[in-house]
PDB file of C-alpha atoms in Angstrom:
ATOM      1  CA  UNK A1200     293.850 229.279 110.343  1.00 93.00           C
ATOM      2  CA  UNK A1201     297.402 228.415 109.332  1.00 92.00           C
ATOM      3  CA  UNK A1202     300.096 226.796 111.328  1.00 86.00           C
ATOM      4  CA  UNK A1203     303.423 224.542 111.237  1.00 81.00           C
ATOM      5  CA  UNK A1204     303.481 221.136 113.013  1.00 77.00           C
ATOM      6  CA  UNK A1205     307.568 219.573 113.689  1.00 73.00           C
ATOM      7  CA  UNK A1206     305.808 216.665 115.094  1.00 69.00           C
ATOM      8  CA  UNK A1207     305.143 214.584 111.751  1.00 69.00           C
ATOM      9  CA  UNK A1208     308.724 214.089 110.166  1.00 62.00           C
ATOM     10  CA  UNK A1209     309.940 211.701 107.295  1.00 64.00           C
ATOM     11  CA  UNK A1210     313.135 209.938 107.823  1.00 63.00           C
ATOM     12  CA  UNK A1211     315.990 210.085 104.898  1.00 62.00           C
ATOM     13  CA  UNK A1212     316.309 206.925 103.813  1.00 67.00           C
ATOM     14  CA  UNK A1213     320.174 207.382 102.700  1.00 62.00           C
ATOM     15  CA  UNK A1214     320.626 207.940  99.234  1.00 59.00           C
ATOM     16  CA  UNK A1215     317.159 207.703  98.235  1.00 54.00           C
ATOM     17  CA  UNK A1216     315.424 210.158 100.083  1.00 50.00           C
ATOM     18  CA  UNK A1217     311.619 208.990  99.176  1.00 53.00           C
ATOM     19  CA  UNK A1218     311.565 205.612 100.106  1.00 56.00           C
ATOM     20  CA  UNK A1219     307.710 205.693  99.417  1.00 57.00           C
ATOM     21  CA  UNK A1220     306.547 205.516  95.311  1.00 57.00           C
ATOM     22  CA  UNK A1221     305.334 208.582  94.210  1.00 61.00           C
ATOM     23  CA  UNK A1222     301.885 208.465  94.509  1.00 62.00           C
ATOM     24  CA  UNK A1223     299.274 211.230  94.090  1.00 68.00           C
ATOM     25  CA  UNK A1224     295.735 211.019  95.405  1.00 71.00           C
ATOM     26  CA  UNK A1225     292.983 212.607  93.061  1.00 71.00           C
ATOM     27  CA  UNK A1226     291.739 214.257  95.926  1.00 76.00           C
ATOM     28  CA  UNK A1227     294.715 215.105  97.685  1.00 83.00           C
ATOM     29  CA  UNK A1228     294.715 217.949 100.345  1.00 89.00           C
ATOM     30  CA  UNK A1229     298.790 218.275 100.118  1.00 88.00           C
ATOM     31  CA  UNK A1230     300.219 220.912  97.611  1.00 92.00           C
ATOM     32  CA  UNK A1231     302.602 220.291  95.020  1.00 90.00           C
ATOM     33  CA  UNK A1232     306.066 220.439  95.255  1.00 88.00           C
ATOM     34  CA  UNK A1233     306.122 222.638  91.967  1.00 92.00           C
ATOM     35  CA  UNK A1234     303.889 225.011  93.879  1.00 93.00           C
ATOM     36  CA  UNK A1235     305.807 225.112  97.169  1.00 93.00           C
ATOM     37  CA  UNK A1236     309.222 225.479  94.973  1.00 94.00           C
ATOM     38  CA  UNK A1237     307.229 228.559  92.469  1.00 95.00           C
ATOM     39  CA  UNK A1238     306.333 230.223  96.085  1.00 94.00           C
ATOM     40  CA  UNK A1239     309.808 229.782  97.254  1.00 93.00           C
ATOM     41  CA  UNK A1240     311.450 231.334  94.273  1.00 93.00           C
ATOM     42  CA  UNK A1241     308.883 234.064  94.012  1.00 92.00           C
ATOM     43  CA  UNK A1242     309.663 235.148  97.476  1.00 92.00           C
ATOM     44  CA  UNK A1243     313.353 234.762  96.819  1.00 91.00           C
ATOM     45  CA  UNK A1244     313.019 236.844  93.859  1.00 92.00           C
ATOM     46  CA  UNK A1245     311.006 239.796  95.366  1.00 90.00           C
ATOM     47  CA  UNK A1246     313.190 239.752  98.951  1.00 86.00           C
ATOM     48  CA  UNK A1247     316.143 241.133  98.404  1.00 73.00           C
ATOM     49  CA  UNK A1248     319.024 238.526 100.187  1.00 70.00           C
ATOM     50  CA  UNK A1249     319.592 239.011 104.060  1.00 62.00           C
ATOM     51  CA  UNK A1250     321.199 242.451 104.380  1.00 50.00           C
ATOM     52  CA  UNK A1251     319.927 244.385 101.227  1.00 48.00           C
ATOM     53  CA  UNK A1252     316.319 244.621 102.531  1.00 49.00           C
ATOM     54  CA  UNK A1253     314.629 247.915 102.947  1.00 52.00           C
ATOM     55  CA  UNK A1254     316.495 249.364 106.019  1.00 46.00           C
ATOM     56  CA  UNK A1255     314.183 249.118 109.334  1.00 46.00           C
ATOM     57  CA  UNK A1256     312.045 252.084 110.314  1.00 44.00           C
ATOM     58  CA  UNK A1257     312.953 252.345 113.807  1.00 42.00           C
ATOM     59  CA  UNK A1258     314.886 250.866 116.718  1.00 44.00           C
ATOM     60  CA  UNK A1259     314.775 251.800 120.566  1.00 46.00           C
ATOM     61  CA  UNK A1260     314.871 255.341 119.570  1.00 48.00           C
ATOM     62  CA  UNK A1261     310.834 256.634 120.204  1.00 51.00           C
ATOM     63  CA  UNK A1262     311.380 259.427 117.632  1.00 52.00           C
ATOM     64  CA  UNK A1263     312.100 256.425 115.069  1.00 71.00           C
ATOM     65  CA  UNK A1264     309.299 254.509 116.319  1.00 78.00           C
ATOM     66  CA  UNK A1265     306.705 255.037 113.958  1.00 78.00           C
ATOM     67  CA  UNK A1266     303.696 252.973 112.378  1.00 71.00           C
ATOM     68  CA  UNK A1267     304.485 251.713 109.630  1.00 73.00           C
ATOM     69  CA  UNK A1268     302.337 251.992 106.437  1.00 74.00           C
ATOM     70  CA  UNK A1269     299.179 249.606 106.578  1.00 72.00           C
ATOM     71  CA  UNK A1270     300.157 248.229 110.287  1.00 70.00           C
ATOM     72  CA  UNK A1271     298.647 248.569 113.362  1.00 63.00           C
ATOM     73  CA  UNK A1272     301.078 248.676 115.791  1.00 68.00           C
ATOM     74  CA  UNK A1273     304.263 250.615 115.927  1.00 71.00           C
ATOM     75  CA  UNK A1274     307.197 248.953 114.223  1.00 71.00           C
ATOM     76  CA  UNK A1275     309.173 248.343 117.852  1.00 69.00           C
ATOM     77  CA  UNK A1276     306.249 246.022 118.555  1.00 69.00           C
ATOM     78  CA  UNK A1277     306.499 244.060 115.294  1.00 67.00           C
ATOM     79  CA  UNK A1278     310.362 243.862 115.892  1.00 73.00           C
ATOM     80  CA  UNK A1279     310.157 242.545 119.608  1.00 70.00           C
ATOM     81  CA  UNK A1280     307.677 240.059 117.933  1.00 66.00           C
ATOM     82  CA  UNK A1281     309.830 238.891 115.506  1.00 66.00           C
ATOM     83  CA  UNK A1282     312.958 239.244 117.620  1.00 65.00           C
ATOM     84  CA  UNK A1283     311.264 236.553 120.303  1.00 61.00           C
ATOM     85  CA  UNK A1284     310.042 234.638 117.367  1.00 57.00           C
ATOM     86  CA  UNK A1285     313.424 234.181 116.200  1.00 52.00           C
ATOM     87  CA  UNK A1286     314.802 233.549 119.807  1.00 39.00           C
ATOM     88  CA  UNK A1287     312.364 230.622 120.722  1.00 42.00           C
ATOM     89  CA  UNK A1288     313.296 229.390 117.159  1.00 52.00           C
ATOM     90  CA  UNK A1289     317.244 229.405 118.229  1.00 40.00           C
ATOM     91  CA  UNK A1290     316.745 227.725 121.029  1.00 45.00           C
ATOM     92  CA  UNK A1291     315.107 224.687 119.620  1.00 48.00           C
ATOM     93  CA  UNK A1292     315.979 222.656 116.570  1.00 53.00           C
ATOM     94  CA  UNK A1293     312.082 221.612 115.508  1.00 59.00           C
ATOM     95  CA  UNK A1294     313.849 219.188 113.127  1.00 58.00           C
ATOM     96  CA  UNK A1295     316.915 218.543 111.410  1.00 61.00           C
ATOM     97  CA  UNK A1296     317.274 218.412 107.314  1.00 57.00           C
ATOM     98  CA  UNK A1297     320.136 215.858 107.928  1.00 64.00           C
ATOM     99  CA  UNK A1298     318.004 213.467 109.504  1.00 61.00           C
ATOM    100  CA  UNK A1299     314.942 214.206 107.947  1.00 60.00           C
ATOM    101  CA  UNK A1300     313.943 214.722 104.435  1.00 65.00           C
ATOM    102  CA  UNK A1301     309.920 215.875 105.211  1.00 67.00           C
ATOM    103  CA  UNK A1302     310.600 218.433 108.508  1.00 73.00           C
ATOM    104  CA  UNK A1303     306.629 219.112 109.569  1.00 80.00           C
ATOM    105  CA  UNK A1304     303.655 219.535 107.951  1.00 86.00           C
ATOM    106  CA  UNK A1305     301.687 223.399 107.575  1.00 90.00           C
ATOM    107  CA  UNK A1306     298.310 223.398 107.071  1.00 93.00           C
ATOM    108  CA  UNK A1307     295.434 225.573 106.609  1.00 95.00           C
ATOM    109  CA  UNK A1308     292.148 224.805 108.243  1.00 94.00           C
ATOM    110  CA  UNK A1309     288.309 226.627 107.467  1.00 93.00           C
ATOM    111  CA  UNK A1310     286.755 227.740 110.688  1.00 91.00           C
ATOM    112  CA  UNK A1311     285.373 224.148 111.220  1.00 93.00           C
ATOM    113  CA  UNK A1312     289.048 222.623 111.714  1.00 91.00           C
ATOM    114  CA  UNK A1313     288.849 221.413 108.040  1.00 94.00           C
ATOM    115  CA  UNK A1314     292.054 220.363 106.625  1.00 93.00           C
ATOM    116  CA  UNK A1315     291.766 222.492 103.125  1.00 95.00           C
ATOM    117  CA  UNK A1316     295.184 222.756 101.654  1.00 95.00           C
ATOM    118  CA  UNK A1317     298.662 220.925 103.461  1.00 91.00           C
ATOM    119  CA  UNK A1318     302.140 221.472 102.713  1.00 90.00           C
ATOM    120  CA  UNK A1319     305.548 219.245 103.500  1.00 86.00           C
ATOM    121  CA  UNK A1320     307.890 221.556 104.883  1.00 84.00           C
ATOM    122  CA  UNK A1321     311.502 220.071 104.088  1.00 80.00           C
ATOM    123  CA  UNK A1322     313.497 223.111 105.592  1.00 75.00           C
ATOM    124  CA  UNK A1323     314.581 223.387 109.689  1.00 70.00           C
ATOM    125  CA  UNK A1324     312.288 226.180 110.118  1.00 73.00           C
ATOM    126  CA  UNK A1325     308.454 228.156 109.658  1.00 80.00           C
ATOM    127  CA  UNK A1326     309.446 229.610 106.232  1.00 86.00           C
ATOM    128  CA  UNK A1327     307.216 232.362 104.895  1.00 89.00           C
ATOM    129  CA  UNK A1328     307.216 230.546 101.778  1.00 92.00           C
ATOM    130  CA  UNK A1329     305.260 227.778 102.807  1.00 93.00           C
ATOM    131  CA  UNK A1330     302.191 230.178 104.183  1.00 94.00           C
ATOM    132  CA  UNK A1331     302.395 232.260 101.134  1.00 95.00           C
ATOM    133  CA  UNK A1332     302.088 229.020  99.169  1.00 96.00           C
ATOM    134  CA  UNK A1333     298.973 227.927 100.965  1.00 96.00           C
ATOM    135  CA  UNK A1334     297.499 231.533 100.818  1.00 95.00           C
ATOM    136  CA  UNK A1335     297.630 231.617  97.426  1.00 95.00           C
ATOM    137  CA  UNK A1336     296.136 228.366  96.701  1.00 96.00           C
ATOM    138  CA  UNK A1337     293.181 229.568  98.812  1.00 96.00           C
ATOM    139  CA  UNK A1338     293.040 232.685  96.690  1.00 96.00           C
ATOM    140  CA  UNK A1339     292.719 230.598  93.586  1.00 95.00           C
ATOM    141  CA  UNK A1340     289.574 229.096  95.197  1.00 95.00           C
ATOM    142  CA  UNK A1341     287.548 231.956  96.308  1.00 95.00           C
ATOM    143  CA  UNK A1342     285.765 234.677  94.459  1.00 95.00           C
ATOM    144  CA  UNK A1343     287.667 238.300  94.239  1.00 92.00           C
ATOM    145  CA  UNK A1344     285.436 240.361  96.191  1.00 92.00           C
ATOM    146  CA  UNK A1345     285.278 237.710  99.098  1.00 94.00           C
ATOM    147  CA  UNK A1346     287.202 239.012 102.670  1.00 95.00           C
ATOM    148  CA  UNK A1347     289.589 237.020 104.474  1.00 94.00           C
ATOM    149  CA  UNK A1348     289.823 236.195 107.974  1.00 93.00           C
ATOM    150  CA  UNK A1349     293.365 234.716 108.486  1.00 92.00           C
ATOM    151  CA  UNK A1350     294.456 233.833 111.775  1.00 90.00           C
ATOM    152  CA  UNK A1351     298.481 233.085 112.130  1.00 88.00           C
ATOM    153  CA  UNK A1352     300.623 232.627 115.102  1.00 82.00           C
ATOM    154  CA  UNK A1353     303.038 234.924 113.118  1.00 80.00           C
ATOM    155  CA  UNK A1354     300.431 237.019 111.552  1.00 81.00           C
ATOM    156  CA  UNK A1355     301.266 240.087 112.374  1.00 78.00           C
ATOM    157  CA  UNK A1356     305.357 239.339 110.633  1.00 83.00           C
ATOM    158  CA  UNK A1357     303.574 237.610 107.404  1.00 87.00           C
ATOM    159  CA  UNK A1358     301.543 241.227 106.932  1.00 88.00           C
ATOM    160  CA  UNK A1359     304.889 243.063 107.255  1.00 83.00           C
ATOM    161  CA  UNK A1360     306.326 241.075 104.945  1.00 86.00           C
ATOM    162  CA  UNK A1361     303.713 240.737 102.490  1.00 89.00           C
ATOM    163  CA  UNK A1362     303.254 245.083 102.949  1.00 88.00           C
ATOM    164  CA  UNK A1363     307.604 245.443 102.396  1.00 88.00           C
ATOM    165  CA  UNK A1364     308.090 242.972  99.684  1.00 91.00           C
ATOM    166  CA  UNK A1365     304.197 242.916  97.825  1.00 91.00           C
ATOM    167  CA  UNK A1366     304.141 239.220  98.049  1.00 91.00           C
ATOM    168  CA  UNK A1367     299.993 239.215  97.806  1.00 91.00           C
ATOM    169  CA  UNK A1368     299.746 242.244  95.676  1.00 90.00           C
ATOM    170  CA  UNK A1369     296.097 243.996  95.049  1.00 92.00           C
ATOM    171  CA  UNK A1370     294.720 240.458  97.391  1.00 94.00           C
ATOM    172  CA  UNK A1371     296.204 241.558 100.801  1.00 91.00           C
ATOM    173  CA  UNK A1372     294.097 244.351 100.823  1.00 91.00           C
ATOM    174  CA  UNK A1373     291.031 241.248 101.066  1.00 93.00           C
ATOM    175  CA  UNK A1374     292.588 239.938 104.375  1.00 90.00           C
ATOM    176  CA  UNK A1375     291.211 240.945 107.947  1.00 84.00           C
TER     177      UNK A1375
END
């Protein structure tokens, strides 16, 4: 399972941001910031910017409402989805980047509610980075011809993404 949290926040501490040392546990369960910041530039790299994505299959129209390749349900469903995702997002700041240097924590849990991998988020929002970062650090961990049960409050906008812009390549086809 993999979800955000806005409740745990770090305070800027004016101009030094980290007022903690820099300490790394042997067996820490928190990801690097060098491998949050690679899965943020990959992403940037293979999503074109905001308005020179692949144009969206569909609309209100039923004749352009069509499945899209790989997905279960028809694109206007994945849209509303997003759309209300988006809304409930607007309508709430989770946590300010002015006030707060660490935002949240996302994690992703085994099936026991086992803390296996953690990242700081240090944006406003749920970026897709941040899952994709923890996906592929479980990826790294398991053997290639093992399936994946992956369960995501925003699932079902990850796969679309992931399907549009390859993030997981040849692996997404291992997720169920």
């Amino acid at each position: 399972m993999l979800d955000a949290c806005f409740s745990q926040k770090r305070r800027r501490a004016g101009n030094n941001d980290f007022c903690d040392a820099h300490r790394v546990h042997p067996k820490t369960c928190f990801l690097s910031e060098e491998a949050v910041k690679a899965a943020e530039q990959w992403v940037e790299q293979l999503r074109p910017s905001k308005g020179k994505g692949p144009a969206k299959q569909g609309g209100n129209d039923d004749q352009d409402d069509v499945v899209e390749d790989g997905m279960k349900l028809p694109n206007s469903v994945l849209e509303s989805c997003q759309d209300s995702f988006k809304a409930a997002d607007e309508r709430r700041t989770k946590a300010s980047t002015r006030y707060f240097t660490d935002t949240g924590l996302m994690a992703l849990v085994c099936r026991h509610d086992r803390v296996l991998w953690m990242v700081n988020m240090t944006s406003a929002g749920e970026k897709q980075y941040y899952a994709l970062a923890l996906v592929l650090e479980l990826l790294k961990h398991l053997p290639p011809d093992v399936s994946i049960g992956l369960l995501y409050d925003v699932a079902c906008n990850f796969e679309r993404s992931c399907r549009l812009y390859g993030f997981l390549g040849e692996h997404l086809r291992r997720f169920r």
